[in-house]
Amino acid sequence: MDRTRHLFGLSAQAKAQLIAKLSSGSSTRPAERSPRRSAPEEGGVLTPRLDVSELNGFREIRMIREAAGFLDIADPFFRVHEGIAGAETLIGNKSYVNFSSYNYVGLNGHPHITNAAKAAIDRYGTTVSASRPVSGERPIHRELEQMLARIHGCEDCVALVGGHSTNVTVIGHLLGRNDVIVHDALIHNSIVQGATLSGARRVPFPHLDHQAADRLLGELRSRHGRALLVIEGHYSMDGDVPDLPGFIAAARRHCAWLMVDEAHALGVLGPRGFGTAERAGIDPGEVDIWMGTLSKSLVSCGGYIAGRRDLIDYLKLTAPGFVFSVGMAPAAAAAALAALELLTREPERVRQLNDRAALFLKLARHSGLDVGSSIGASIVPVITGSSIRAGRLAHAMFQRGVNVQPILYPAVPERAARLRFFLTAAHTEKQIRDTVQILTEENRRLEVAPSDLAAVARHLGKLASPPR
Ligand SMILES: Cc1ncc(COP(=O)(O)O)c(C=O)c1O
C-alpha cells in the first residue's frame, strides 16, 4: 500500500512541492550536501554531526505540525494522564470519558492486580537484575508462562519484556535471507520490523484475503527455504478479524509456518476471551506460533510466544531479545498473572466488553458514521478520510469531554485517517450513547465547515519561502 499518497488530501504533486519547500530553506538535497568542516579549534578534521533535519520524515512531521497549528488543532499526542486511565481519565486536572486506553476488560487499577504487583516487589524487588538464563529466573515467570500456555491451549510459552520487541526478535531470529514472509497488508509495525531484521523476502497480501495469501505462497514458496504466514487475530486499527480456517489451509497447503498475533484478541475474542482459536473453535495446535502482549487486556507490560515445547525451548536458548535482555520485572509478571486469574474467574467481563463495543458500533453505524469493517468486539474506528478532519474531530471531542485518539497519516494511509475508539467493559451504556451523540453532532459540524486545504497549502508555502 502506498502510504505516501494524498497527505491531508493534497495531490501527490502538491504534497511533494510542499515538502520540498519546507526543506529548511536550502535547495540542496540532503544526499548532495558535502560534509561540514569542523571549527579550527576542533583541529580542522572532518566531523560529520547528526543533522536530524536530514532524516526521513522530519520535514513531513514539521509540515503536519504547521498545518495543525494553522487550523488551531491542539496536539493530541503525549497528553499526560494524571491517574489510572480507565473508562474515565484525568487530563489537566479535568475528567474525560476515555476511549484511548487498551484496558479492554477494565482491569487497570484492580486491587487484586495492584496487590499482586506490590507483593512481587516486596518479595523479589523491582528488577530481576539479569537475563533469565543467567540468574534472572524467578518463580513468577514460569507461573505466568504456564498460565498463558494453558489459555492458548499450547504446550509451553515464553514471556519477554516487550510486545513490540517480541515480534522483532522472534521473527528476526526464526527467519533468514533465503526465506519468505507473507503477511496481511495492515499487519502491525513490529512484525514488519522483525521481517526486515530477518533479511527474508517480505510480501504483503490485501487485508484479510486468505485466497491472495494462498496464491502468493503458491508463487513464492518453491523459491525459498522457509515460509512464514503472519496475521493478527483482531486487527488493531480496524477491529476486524481473519478467517482463521482459511489461513490455516493456506499455510498447510504450502508448508508455511502460521503465526497469529493475539495482542488485541486476548481478553476480547471467544466466550472466555481466550482469543482467536476459541472464537473460531479450532484446535490451537493448528497454529505454529501464537504471539501476544501483556499490555492490553492484561494491564501490564511484555510480550509472549506460545506454541509447541520444542519451539519455546529453542527460543529460550537462542532468541537474542530473550537471551541477551533482562527478564521481565517481577511486578509486571505478577500483574499479568493476576489479570489472567481475574479473566478466567470473571468471564462476564468479556461479555460486557463485547456488548458495550457492539452497542457503540450499532449506534455509530445508525448515525451514518463510517466504522469500516469492525466487528464491534472492542475496537471501532470512525474513518474520516483525511488527517486534518480526524485531527479536528478529535479536538472537538476533547473540547466536549471525550478523549479519543486520532490516527493520522503515516500511521494509516491518508484516506484511511480516523478516530480509533477502544471500548472497555468499564464503559457505561450512557457514556457510549452520549459519546456517539456528540460524535455525530461534531462530525456534522465539520461537514458544513470543511477545511480549506488551499489555505493550508498557501500557509505552508509562505512559511517555506519568506518574502524577499
Ligand atoms: C498487533 C500488535 N502487536 C504487537 C504490539 C506491540 O505490543 P506492546 O505495545 O505491548 O509492545 C501491538 C501494540 O499495540 C499490536 O497492536
Tab-separated table of C-alpha atoms and ligand atoms in Angstrom:
chain	number	residue	atom	x	y	z
A	1	MET	CA	0.000	0.000	0.000
A	2	ASP	CA	1.350	3.425	-0.923
A	3	ARG	CA	1.202	5.384	2.318
A	4	THR	CA	2.825	8.472	0.823
A	5	ARG	CA	-0.123	9.498	-1.307
A	6	HIS	CA	-2.666	12.219	-0.600
A	7	LEU	CA	-1.295	13.625	2.633
A	8	PHE	CA	-4.019	15.888	4.039
A	9	GLY	CA	-5.986	15.198	0.877
A	10	LEU	CA	-3.439	17.066	-1.235
A	11	SER	CA	-2.431	15.579	-4.554
A	12	ALA	CA	0.876	13.733	-4.630
A	13	GLN	CA	2.403	16.562	-6.663
A	14	ALA	CA	1.202	19.319	-4.308
A	15	LYS	CA	2.489	17.346	-1.342
A	16	ALA	CA	5.884	16.828	-2.937
A	17	GLN	CA	6.119	20.562	-3.665
A	18	LEU	CA	5.244	21.462	-0.087
A	19	ILE	CA	7.733	19.059	1.370
A	20	ALA	CA	10.428	20.363	-0.936
A	21	LYS	CA	9.634	23.942	0.072
A	22	LEU	CA	9.764	23.093	3.740
A	23	SER	CA	13.184	21.569	3.454
A	24	SER	CA	14.979	24.041	5.721
A	25	GLY	CA	15.248	26.787	3.123
A	26	SER	CA	18.000	25.094	1.199
A	27	SER	CA	17.691	23.911	-2.361
A	28	THR	CA	20.439	21.361	-1.809
A	29	ARG	CA	19.101	17.854	-1.358
A	30	PRO	CA	20.415	16.118	1.790
A	31	ALA	CA	22.249	13.464	-0.155
A	32	GLU	CA	24.029	16.162	-2.152
A	33	ARG	CA	25.337	18.065	0.858
A	34	SER	CA	29.032	17.891	1.408
A	35	PRO	CA	30.337	17.018	4.889
A	36	ARG	CA	30.826	20.010	7.188
A	37	ARG	CA	34.352	21.001	8.056
A	38	SER	CA	34.730	21.400	11.799
A	39	ALA	CA	35.906	24.572	13.508
A	40	PRO	CA	39.669	25.118	13.587
A	41	GLU	CA	39.691	24.646	17.374
A	42	GLU	CA	38.447	21.087	16.736
A	43	GLY	CA	41.566	20.516	14.710
A	44	GLY	CA	40.075	21.112	11.270
A	45	VAL	CA	39.216	17.405	10.950
A	46	LEU	CA	36.010	16.367	9.173
A	47	THR	CA	33.496	15.566	11.920
A	48	PRO	CA	30.070	14.953	10.416
A	49	ARG	CA	27.434	15.627	13.103
A	50	LEU	CA	23.919	14.283	13.310
A	51	ASP	CA	21.554	16.590	11.427
A	52	VAL	CA	18.062	15.375	12.295
A	53	SER	CA	16.501	17.532	9.590
A	54	GLU	CA	18.105	15.258	7.020
A	55	LEU	CA	16.321	12.182	8.334
A	56	ASN	CA	13.345	10.671	6.557
A	57	GLY	CA	10.060	12.010	7.795
A	58	PHE	CA	11.464	15.071	9.581
A	59	ARG	CA	10.043	17.550	7.085
A	60	GLU	CA	6.714	15.745	6.995
A	61	ILE	CA	6.414	15.983	10.775
A	62	ARG	CA	7.182	19.685	10.560
A	63	MET	CA	4.567	20.158	7.892
A	64	ILE	CA	1.909	18.262	9.854
A	65	ARG	CA	2.634	20.382	12.964
A	66	GLU	CA	2.480	23.601	10.970
A	67	ALA	CA	-0.817	22.596	9.374
A	68	ALA	CA	-2.277	21.605	12.766
A	69	GLY	CA	-1.188	24.935	14.266
A	70	PHE	CA	-2.714	26.852	11.357
A	71	LEU	CA	-6.014	25.017	11.857
A	72	ASP	CA	-5.950	25.500	15.635
A	73	ILE	CA	-5.877	21.770	16.333
A	74	ALA	CA	-4.239	21.002	19.686
A	75	ASP	CA	-1.512	18.366	19.540
A	76	PRO	CA	-3.265	15.112	20.530
A	77	PHE	CA	-0.024	13.262	21.287
A	78	PHE	CA	1.794	12.823	24.596
A	79	ARG	CA	-1.201	14.003	26.598
A	80	VAL	CA	-0.463	13.480	30.270
A	81	HIS	CA	-2.965	11.303	32.177
A	82	GLU	CA	-2.758	12.096	35.866
A	83	GLY	CA	-4.276	8.916	37.328
A	84	ILE	CA	-5.496	5.455	36.326
A	85	ALA	CA	-6.678	5.622	32.718
A	86	GLY	CA	-9.922	3.649	32.716
A	87	ALA	CA	-13.326	4.452	31.251
A	88	GLU	CA	-12.610	7.904	32.606
A	89	THR	CA	-9.299	9.667	32.911
A	90	LEU	CA	-7.860	12.847	34.371
A	91	ILE	CA	-6.010	15.181	31.998
A	92	GLY	CA	-5.027	18.701	33.057
A	93	ASN	CA	-6.998	18.157	36.242
A	94	LYS	CA	-10.192	17.618	34.251
A	95	SER	CA	-12.097	14.352	33.875
A	96	TYR	CA	-12.717	12.927	30.387
A	97	VAL	CA	-14.585	9.903	29.136
A	98	ASN	CA	-11.690	7.885	27.793
A	99	PHE	CA	-11.549	5.756	24.636
A	100	SER	CA	-7.790	5.820	24.184
A	101	SER	CA	-6.590	3.074	26.512
A	102	TYR	CA	-6.231	-0.673	25.887
A	103	ASN	CA	-7.837	-1.510	29.188
A	104	TYR	CA	-10.300	-3.886	27.460
A	105	VAL	CA	-11.660	-5.878	30.368
A	106	GLY	CA	-11.439	-2.944	32.747
A	107	LEU	CA	-8.718	-4.346	34.972
A	108	ASN	CA	-6.231	-1.479	35.253
A	109	GLY	CA	-6.044	-0.478	38.917
A	110	HIS	CA	-7.970	-3.565	40.123
A	111	PRO	CA	-6.879	-4.220	43.757
A	112	HIS	CA	-6.178	-7.917	43.096
A	113	ILE	CA	-3.683	-6.898	40.428
A	114	THR	CA	-2.018	-3.987	42.210
A	115	ASN	CA	-1.686	-6.090	45.378
A	116	ALA	CA	-0.075	-8.917	43.407
A	117	ALA	CA	2.378	-6.466	41.808
A	118	LYS	CA	3.232	-4.961	45.209
A	119	ALA	CA	3.728	-8.407	46.754
A	120	ALA	CA	6.089	-9.353	43.908
A	121	ILE	CA	8.130	-6.212	44.535
A	122	ASP	CA	8.259	-6.979	48.266
A	123	ARG	CA	9.491	-10.478	47.541
A	124	TYR	CA	11.785	-10.035	44.510
A	125	GLY	CA	12.482	-6.302	44.291
A	126	THR	CA	11.825	-4.120	41.277
A	127	THR	CA	14.072	-5.972	38.842
A	128	VAL	CA	15.450	-9.455	38.309
A	129	SER	CA	18.836	-7.880	37.568
A	130	ALA	CA	19.863	-10.330	34.837
A	131	SER	CA	18.642	-12.148	31.771
A	132	ARG	CA	16.590	-15.236	32.579
A	133	PRO	CA	19.219	-17.833	31.543
A	134	VAL	CA	21.858	-16.192	33.708
A	135	SER	CA	20.315	-15.774	37.158
A	136	GLY	CA	17.235	-13.709	36.198
A	137	GLU	CA	14.767	-16.601	36.570
A	138	ARG	CA	12.018	-16.179	39.214
A	139	PRO	CA	9.040	-18.473	40.007
A	140	ILE	CA	6.603	-15.787	38.848
A	141	HIS	CA	7.961	-16.021	35.257
A	142	ARG	CA	7.139	-19.689	34.898
A	143	GLU	CA	3.774	-19.320	36.633
A	144	LEU	CA	2.806	-16.656	34.120
A	145	GLU	CA	4.094	-18.636	31.138
A	146	GLN	CA	2.313	-21.810	32.209
A	147	MET	CA	-0.975	-19.980	32.597
A	148	LEU	CA	-0.597	-18.288	29.205
A	149	ALA	CA	0.176	-21.680	27.640
A	150	ARG	CA	-2.974	-23.167	29.202
A	151	ILE	CA	-5.150	-20.317	27.970
A	152	HIS	CA	-3.815	-20.652	24.437
A	153	GLY	CA	-4.092	-24.439	24.558
A	154	CYS	CA	-0.360	-24.798	23.888
A	155	GLU	CA	2.387	-26.919	25.369
A	156	ASP	CA	4.519	-24.016	26.547
A	157	CYS	CA	5.128	-20.286	26.442
A	158	VAL	CA	7.957	-17.780	26.862
A	159	ALA	CA	7.409	-14.214	28.105
A	160	LEU	CA	9.645	-11.284	27.163
A	161	VAL	CA	9.906	-7.682	28.352
A	162	GLY	CA	8.057	-6.017	25.456
A	163	GLY	CA	5.317	-6.869	22.964
A	164	HIS	CA	6.855	-4.994	20.051
A	165	SER	CA	10.312	-6.365	20.752
A	166	THR	CA	8.913	-9.908	20.995
A	167	ASN	CA	7.805	-9.773	17.368
A	168	VAL	CA	11.029	-8.125	16.261
A	169	THR	CA	13.344	-10.596	17.942
A	170	VAL	CA	11.347	-13.766	17.281
A	171	ILE	CA	10.629	-13.139	13.598
A	172	GLY	CA	14.082	-11.642	13.088
A	173	HIS	CA	15.577	-14.763	14.620
A	174	LEU	CA	13.458	-17.562	13.147
A	175	LEU	CA	13.661	-16.430	9.513
A	176	GLY	CA	16.662	-15.647	7.338
A	177	ARG	CA	17.769	-14.407	3.939
A	178	ASN	CA	16.590	-17.430	1.967
A	179	ASP	CA	13.110	-17.321	3.473
A	180	VAL	CA	9.858	-15.557	2.674
A	181	ILE	CA	7.388	-13.809	4.978
A	182	VAL	CA	3.870	-13.301	3.672
A	183	HIS	CA	1.718	-11.026	5.820
A	184	ASP	CA	-1.510	-9.043	5.907
A	185	ALA	CA	-1.072	-5.575	4.401
A	186	LEU	CA	-2.314	-3.997	7.658
A	187	ILE	CA	-0.047	-6.014	9.927
A	188	HIS	CA	1.471	-4.295	12.960
A	189	ASN	CA	4.761	-2.437	12.620
A	190	SER	CA	6.548	-4.852	14.990
A	191	ILE	CA	6.055	-7.683	12.508
A	192	VAL	CA	7.346	-5.592	9.618
A	193	GLN	CA	10.386	-4.657	11.710
A	194	GLY	CA	11.027	-8.301	12.586
A	195	ALA	CA	10.721	-9.284	8.943
A	196	THR	CA	13.171	-6.560	7.922
A	197	LEU	CA	15.631	-7.694	10.570
A	198	SER	CA	15.414	-11.282	9.367
A	199	GLY	CA	16.523	-10.342	5.845
A	200	ALA	CA	13.796	-12.581	4.426
A	201	ARG	CA	11.757	-11.512	1.424
A	202	ARG	CA	8.629	-9.761	2.722
A	203	VAL	CA	5.416	-9.755	0.716
A	204	PRO	CA	2.084	-8.287	1.921
A	205	PHE	CA	-1.310	-9.533	0.743
A	206	PRO	CA	-4.565	-7.500	0.724
A	207	HIS	CA	-6.149	-7.166	4.154
A	208	LEU	CA	-7.854	-10.386	5.372
A	209	ASP	CA	-7.608	-12.062	1.952
A	210	HIS	CA	-6.552	-15.664	2.610
A	211	GLN	CA	-7.030	-16.596	-1.031
A	212	ALA	CA	-4.485	-13.927	-2.006
A	213	ALA	CA	-2.126	-15.277	0.685
A	214	ASP	CA	-2.606	-18.737	-0.749
A	215	ARG	CA	-1.836	-17.522	-4.295
A	216	LEU	CA	1.264	-15.633	-3.139
A	217	LEU	CA	2.596	-18.645	-1.277
A	218	GLY	CA	1.895	-20.750	-4.363
A	219	GLU	CA	4.014	-18.392	-6.466
A	220	LEU	CA	6.841	-17.844	-3.989
A	221	ARG	CA	7.149	-20.958	-1.859
A	222	SER	CA	9.346	-23.113	-4.060
A	223	ARG	CA	11.971	-20.351	-4.384
A	224	HIS	CA	12.522	-20.032	-0.622
A	225	GLY	CA	13.751	-22.161	2.243
A	226	ARG	CA	11.171	-21.455	4.943
A	227	ALA	CA	7.920	-19.549	4.698
A	228	LEU	CA	6.056	-17.675	7.430
A	229	LEU	CA	2.451	-16.527	7.059
A	230	VAL	CA	1.578	-13.830	9.633
A	231	ILE	CA	-1.820	-12.431	10.558
A	232	GLU	CA	-3.401	-10.708	13.549
A	233	GLY	CA	-6.273	-12.320	15.435
A	234	HIS	CA	-8.028	-8.953	15.829
A	235	TYR	CA	-6.703	-6.017	13.838
A	236	SER	CA	-5.664	-3.092	15.952
A	237	MET	CA	-6.666	-0.291	13.597
A	238	ASP	CA	-9.880	-1.722	12.142
A	239	GLY	CA	-11.259	-4.084	14.770
A	240	ASP	CA	-11.900	-6.797	12.175
A	241	VAL	CA	-10.866	-10.462	12.250
A	242	PRO	CA	-9.390	-13.004	9.814
A	243	ASP	CA	-10.976	-16.222	8.592
A	244	LEU	CA	-8.640	-18.426	10.594
A	245	PRO	CA	-9.507	-21.769	8.919
A	246	GLY	CA	-8.809	-20.151	5.523
A	247	PHE	CA	-5.334	-19.080	6.657
A	248	ILE	CA	-4.615	-22.456	8.275
A	249	ALA	CA	-5.477	-24.165	4.994
A	250	ALA	CA	-3.217	-21.804	3.010
A	251	ALA	CA	-0.310	-22.351	5.409
A	252	ARG	CA	-0.689	-26.145	5.346
A	253	ARG	CA	-1.041	-26.299	1.571
A	254	HIS	CA	2.291	-24.539	1.079
A	255	CYS	CA	4.242	-25.848	4.061
A	256	ALA	CA	4.382	-22.408	5.691
A	257	TRP	CA	4.504	-21.684	9.399
A	258	LEU	CA	1.424	-19.807	10.583
A	259	MET	CA	1.841	-17.055	13.186
A	260	VAL	CA	-1.103	-15.228	14.785
A	261	ASP	CA	-0.599	-12.023	16.780
A	262	GLU	CA	-3.165	-12.015	19.592
A	263	ALA	CA	-2.317	-8.583	21.024
A	264	HIS	CA	-5.923	-7.350	20.677
A	265	ALA	CA	-7.605	-10.773	20.752
A	266	LEU	CA	-6.754	-11.989	24.254
A	267	GLY	CA	-9.491	-10.944	26.658
A	268	VAL	CA	-11.638	-9.872	23.715
A	269	LEU	CA	-12.458	-12.801	21.397
A	270	GLY	CA	-14.153	-16.079	22.295
A	271	PRO	CA	-16.705	-16.589	25.062
A	272	ARG	CA	-13.990	-16.593	27.745
A	273	GLY	CA	-11.721	-14.119	25.951
A	274	PHE	CA	-9.115	-16.799	25.256
A	275	GLY	CA	-8.638	-15.419	21.758
A	276	THR	CA	-8.845	-16.351	18.127
A	277	ALA	CA	-8.719	-20.145	18.467
A	278	GLU	CA	-11.586	-20.070	20.949
A	279	ARG	CA	-13.592	-17.731	18.724
A	280	ALA	CA	-13.027	-19.858	15.623
A	281	GLY	CA	-13.476	-23.138	17.520
A	282	ILE	CA	-10.270	-24.589	16.115
A	283	ASP	CA	-7.538	-26.694	17.672
A	284	PRO	CA	-4.824	-24.181	18.755
A	285	GLY	CA	-2.227	-26.697	17.602
A	286	GLU	CA	-3.153	-25.770	14.005
A	287	VAL	CA	-1.250	-22.503	14.510
A	288	ASP	CA	2.536	-22.796	14.796
A	289	ILE	CA	3.243	-19.553	16.657
A	290	TRP	CA	0.827	-17.717	18.921
A	291	MET	CA	2.100	-14.293	19.876
A	292	GLY	CA	0.542	-11.935	22.393
A	293	THR	CA	1.196	-8.895	24.534
A	294	LEU	CA	0.650	-8.265	28.224
A	295	SER	CA	-0.105	-4.568	27.742
A	296	LYS	CA	-3.699	-4.781	26.541
A	297	SER	CA	-6.261	-6.885	28.439
A	298	LEU	CA	-3.596	-7.988	30.924
A	299	VAL	CA	-2.815	-4.386	32.003
A	300	SER	CA	0.905	-4.973	32.303
A	301	CYS	CA	3.904	-4.774	30.000
A	302	GLY	CA	5.606	-7.507	27.984
A	303	GLY	CA	5.114	-9.949	25.137
A	304	TYR	CA	4.986	-13.717	24.733
A	305	ILE	CA	5.116	-16.606	22.327
A	306	ALA	CA	3.065	-19.750	22.926
A	307	GLY	CA	3.401	-22.950	20.940
A	308	ARG	CA	4.995	-26.369	20.932
A	309	ARG	CA	7.515	-27.198	23.659
A	310	ASP	CA	10.396	-27.542	21.191
A	311	LEU	CA	9.748	-24.058	19.726
A	312	ILE	CA	9.655	-22.443	23.169
A	313	ASP	CA	12.734	-24.314	24.298
A	314	TYR	CA	14.597	-23.179	21.178
A	315	LEU	CA	13.571	-19.531	21.642
A	316	LYS	CA	14.549	-19.575	25.320
A	317	LEU	CA	18.014	-20.736	24.415
A	318	THR	CA	18.635	-18.718	21.261
A	319	ALA	CA	16.326	-15.705	20.651
A	320	PRO	CA	18.579	-12.645	21.117
A	321	GLY	CA	15.832	-10.440	22.623
A	322	PHE	CA	15.321	-13.087	25.309
A	323	VAL	CA	18.816	-14.419	25.923
A	324	PHE	CA	20.526	-11.010	25.899
A	325	SER	CA	17.794	-8.966	27.580
A	326	VAL	CA	16.764	-8.689	31.208
A	327	GLY	CA	13.938	-10.922	32.435
A	328	MET	CA	10.506	-9.414	32.964
A	329	ALA	CA	10.250	-7.179	36.019
A	330	PRO	CA	8.574	-9.059	38.908
A	331	ALA	CA	5.756	-6.521	39.233
A	332	ALA	CA	4.935	-6.731	35.523
A	333	ALA	CA	4.879	-10.551	35.546
A	334	ALA	CA	2.766	-10.639	38.710
A	335	ALA	CA	0.296	-8.069	37.346
A	336	ALA	CA	-0.219	-10.044	34.130
A	337	LEU	CA	-0.660	-13.290	36.070
A	338	ALA	CA	-3.204	-11.707	38.410
A	339	ALA	CA	-5.066	-10.259	35.409
A	340	LEU	CA	-5.212	-13.729	33.839
A	341	GLU	CA	-6.627	-15.108	37.078
A	342	LEU	CA	-9.370	-12.474	37.025
A	343	LEU	CA	-10.067	-13.067	33.345
A	344	THR	CA	-10.651	-16.774	33.956
A	345	ARG	CA	-12.606	-16.197	37.157
A	346	GLU	CA	-14.855	-13.452	35.759
A	347	PRO	CA	-15.711	-14.284	32.131
A	348	GLU	CA	-18.653	-11.893	32.341
A	349	ARG	CA	-16.121	-9.103	31.815
A	350	VAL	CA	-15.586	-10.310	28.247
A	351	ARG	CA	-19.331	-10.432	27.573
A	352	GLN	CA	-19.746	-6.924	28.957
A	353	LEU	CA	-16.870	-5.626	26.817
A	354	ASN	CA	-18.332	-7.196	23.656
A	355	ASP	CA	-21.818	-5.852	24.488
A	356	ARG	CA	-20.504	-2.329	25.006
A	357	ALA	CA	-18.466	-2.406	21.801
A	358	ALA	CA	-21.410	-3.821	19.829
A	359	LEU	CA	-23.614	-1.031	21.157
A	360	PHE	CA	-21.087	1.601	20.113
A	361	LEU	CA	-20.783	0.048	16.657
A	362	LYS	CA	-24.563	-0.146	16.175
A	363	LEU	CA	-25.197	3.437	17.280
A	364	ALA	CA	-22.318	4.823	15.211
A	365	ARG	CA	-23.483	2.960	12.122
A	366	HIS	CA	-27.070	4.173	12.594
A	367	SER	CA	-25.734	7.709	12.764
A	368	GLY	CA	-24.133	7.277	9.359
A	369	LEU	CA	-20.539	7.222	10.617
A	370	ASP	CA	-18.023	5.121	8.670
A	371	VAL	CA	-16.966	2.343	11.032
A	372	GLY	CA	-15.182	0.329	8.358
A	373	SER	CA	-15.178	-3.432	8.799
A	374	SER	CA	-15.091	-3.530	12.617
A	375	ILE	CA	-16.898	-6.487	14.171
A	376	GLY	CA	-17.529	-4.416	17.309
A	377	ALA	CA	-15.648	-6.620	19.769
A	378	SER	CA	-13.503	-3.873	21.352
A	379	ILE	CA	-12.082	-1.620	18.614
A	380	VAL	CA	-14.238	0.666	16.494
A	381	PRO	CA	-12.689	3.145	14.047
A	382	VAL	CA	-14.577	6.156	12.805
A	383	ILE	CA	-12.991	6.830	9.447
A	384	THR	CA	-12.843	10.467	8.457
A	385	GLY	CA	-10.859	10.132	5.240
A	386	SER	CA	-8.330	12.863	5.995
A	387	SER	CA	-5.829	13.563	8.736
A	388	ILE	CA	-6.996	17.156	9.070
A	389	ARG	CA	-10.557	16.058	9.550
A	390	ALA	CA	-9.550	13.370	12.051
A	391	GLY	CA	-7.469	15.918	13.967
A	392	ARG	CA	-10.296	18.459	14.008
A	393	LEU	CA	-12.879	15.884	15.072
A	394	ALA	CA	-10.687	14.547	17.896
A	395	HIS	CA	-10.045	18.129	19.003
A	396	ALA	CA	-13.780	18.877	19.042
A	397	MET	CA	-14.462	15.696	21.026
A	398	PHE	CA	-11.803	16.653	23.559
A	399	GLN	CA	-13.394	20.080	23.981
A	400	ARG	CA	-16.605	18.259	24.845
A	401	GLY	CA	-15.036	15.947	27.406
A	402	VAL	CA	-14.207	12.860	25.334
A	403	ASN	CA	-10.637	11.663	24.938
A	404	VAL	CA	-10.197	9.700	21.718
A	405	GLN	CA	-7.029	9.375	19.682
A	406	PRO	CA	-6.921	10.411	16.055
A	407	ILE	CA	-4.909	8.041	13.884
A	408	LEU	CA	-3.243	10.098	11.222
A	409	TYR	CA	-1.054	9.612	8.209
A	410	PRO	CA	1.515	7.999	8.145
A	411	ALA	CA	0.228	5.511	10.778
A	412	VAL	CA	-2.531	4.766	8.261
A	413	PRO	CA	-2.884	5.870	4.624
A	414	GLU	CA	-4.221	9.433	4.429
A	415	ARG	CA	-7.618	8.401	3.074
A	416	ALA	CA	-7.978	5.958	6.000
A	417	ALA	CA	-7.295	8.585	8.732
A	418	ARG	CA	-9.668	8.027	11.629
A	419	LEU	CA	-10.565	8.273	15.262
A	420	ARG	CA	-9.994	4.957	16.974
A	421	PHE	CA	-12.260	4.036	19.865
A	422	PHE	CA	-11.071	1.416	22.339
A	423	LEU	CA	-14.150	0.188	24.169
A	424	THR	CA	-13.838	-1.432	27.581
A	425	ALA	CA	-16.015	-3.475	29.917
A	426	ALA	CA	-15.909	-0.486	32.263
A	427	HIS	CA	-17.686	1.964	29.926
A	428	THR	CA	-21.310	2.550	30.843
A	429	GLU	CA	-24.120	2.459	28.282
A	430	LYS	CA	-24.743	6.131	28.995
A	431	GLN	CA	-21.126	7.040	28.243
A	432	ILE	CA	-21.401	5.218	24.936
A	433	ARG	CA	-24.737	6.753	23.926
A	434	ASP	CA	-23.593	10.252	24.892
A	435	THR	CA	-20.304	9.842	23.045
A	436	VAL	CA	-21.917	8.711	19.785
A	437	GLN	CA	-24.360	11.612	20.079
A	438	ILE	CA	-21.505	14.121	20.483
A	439	LEU	CA	-19.538	12.439	17.708
A	440	THR	CA	-22.463	12.696	15.312
A	441	GLU	CA	-23.013	16.367	16.136
A	442	GLU	CA	-19.358	17.305	15.780
A	443	ASN	CA	-18.973	15.310	12.583
A	444	ARG	CA	-21.936	17.184	11.055
A	445	ARG	CA	-20.446	20.493	12.160
A	446	LEU	CA	-17.261	19.624	10.275
A	447	GLU	CA	-19.291	18.688	7.199
A	448	VAL	CA	-20.745	22.187	6.985
A	449	ALA	CA	-17.389	23.841	7.697
A	450	PRO	CA	-14.829	21.787	5.747
A	451	SER	CA	-11.148	22.651	5.980
A	452	ASP	CA	-9.825	24.974	3.320
A	453	LEU	CA	-6.970	22.842	2.009
A	454	ALA	CA	-5.878	25.540	-0.401
A	455	ALA	CA	-5.444	27.955	2.551
A	456	VAL	CA	-3.387	25.354	4.420
A	457	ALA	CA	-1.181	24.855	1.374
A	458	ARG	CA	-0.771	28.632	0.939
A	459	HIS	CA	0.200	28.999	4.596
A	460	LEU	CA	2.765	26.216	4.420
A	461	GLY	CA	4.146	27.582	1.179
A	462	LYS	CA	4.540	31.070	2.717
A	463	LEU	CA	6.420	29.658	5.690
A	464	ALA	CA	8.794	27.829	3.421
A	465	SER	CA	9.592	30.793	1.214
A	466	PRO	CA	9.791	34.007	3.286
A	467	PRO	CA	9.221	37.305	1.421
A	468	ARG	CA	12.332	38.633	-0.323
B	1	LIG	C1	-0.889	-6.234	16.827
B	1	LIG	C2	0.137	-5.731	17.797
B	1	LIG	N1	1.233	-6.472	18.032
B	1	LIG	C3	2.189	-6.055	18.877
B	1	LIG	C4	2.076	-4.867	19.544
B	1	LIG	C5	3.165	-4.421	20.487
B	1	LIG	O1	2.744	-4.607	21.788
B	1	LIG	P1	3.244	-3.690	23.021
B	1	LIG	O2	2.545	-2.376	22.875
B	1	LIG	O3	2.778	-4.460	24.190
B	1	LIG	O4	4.710	-3.558	22.897
B	1	LIG	C6	0.948	-4.076	19.356
B	1	LIG	C7	0.816	-2.796	20.069
B	1	LIG	O5	-0.125	-2.100	20.037
B	1	LIG	C8	-0.050	-4.501	18.440
B	1	LIG	O6	-1.125	-3.765	18.209
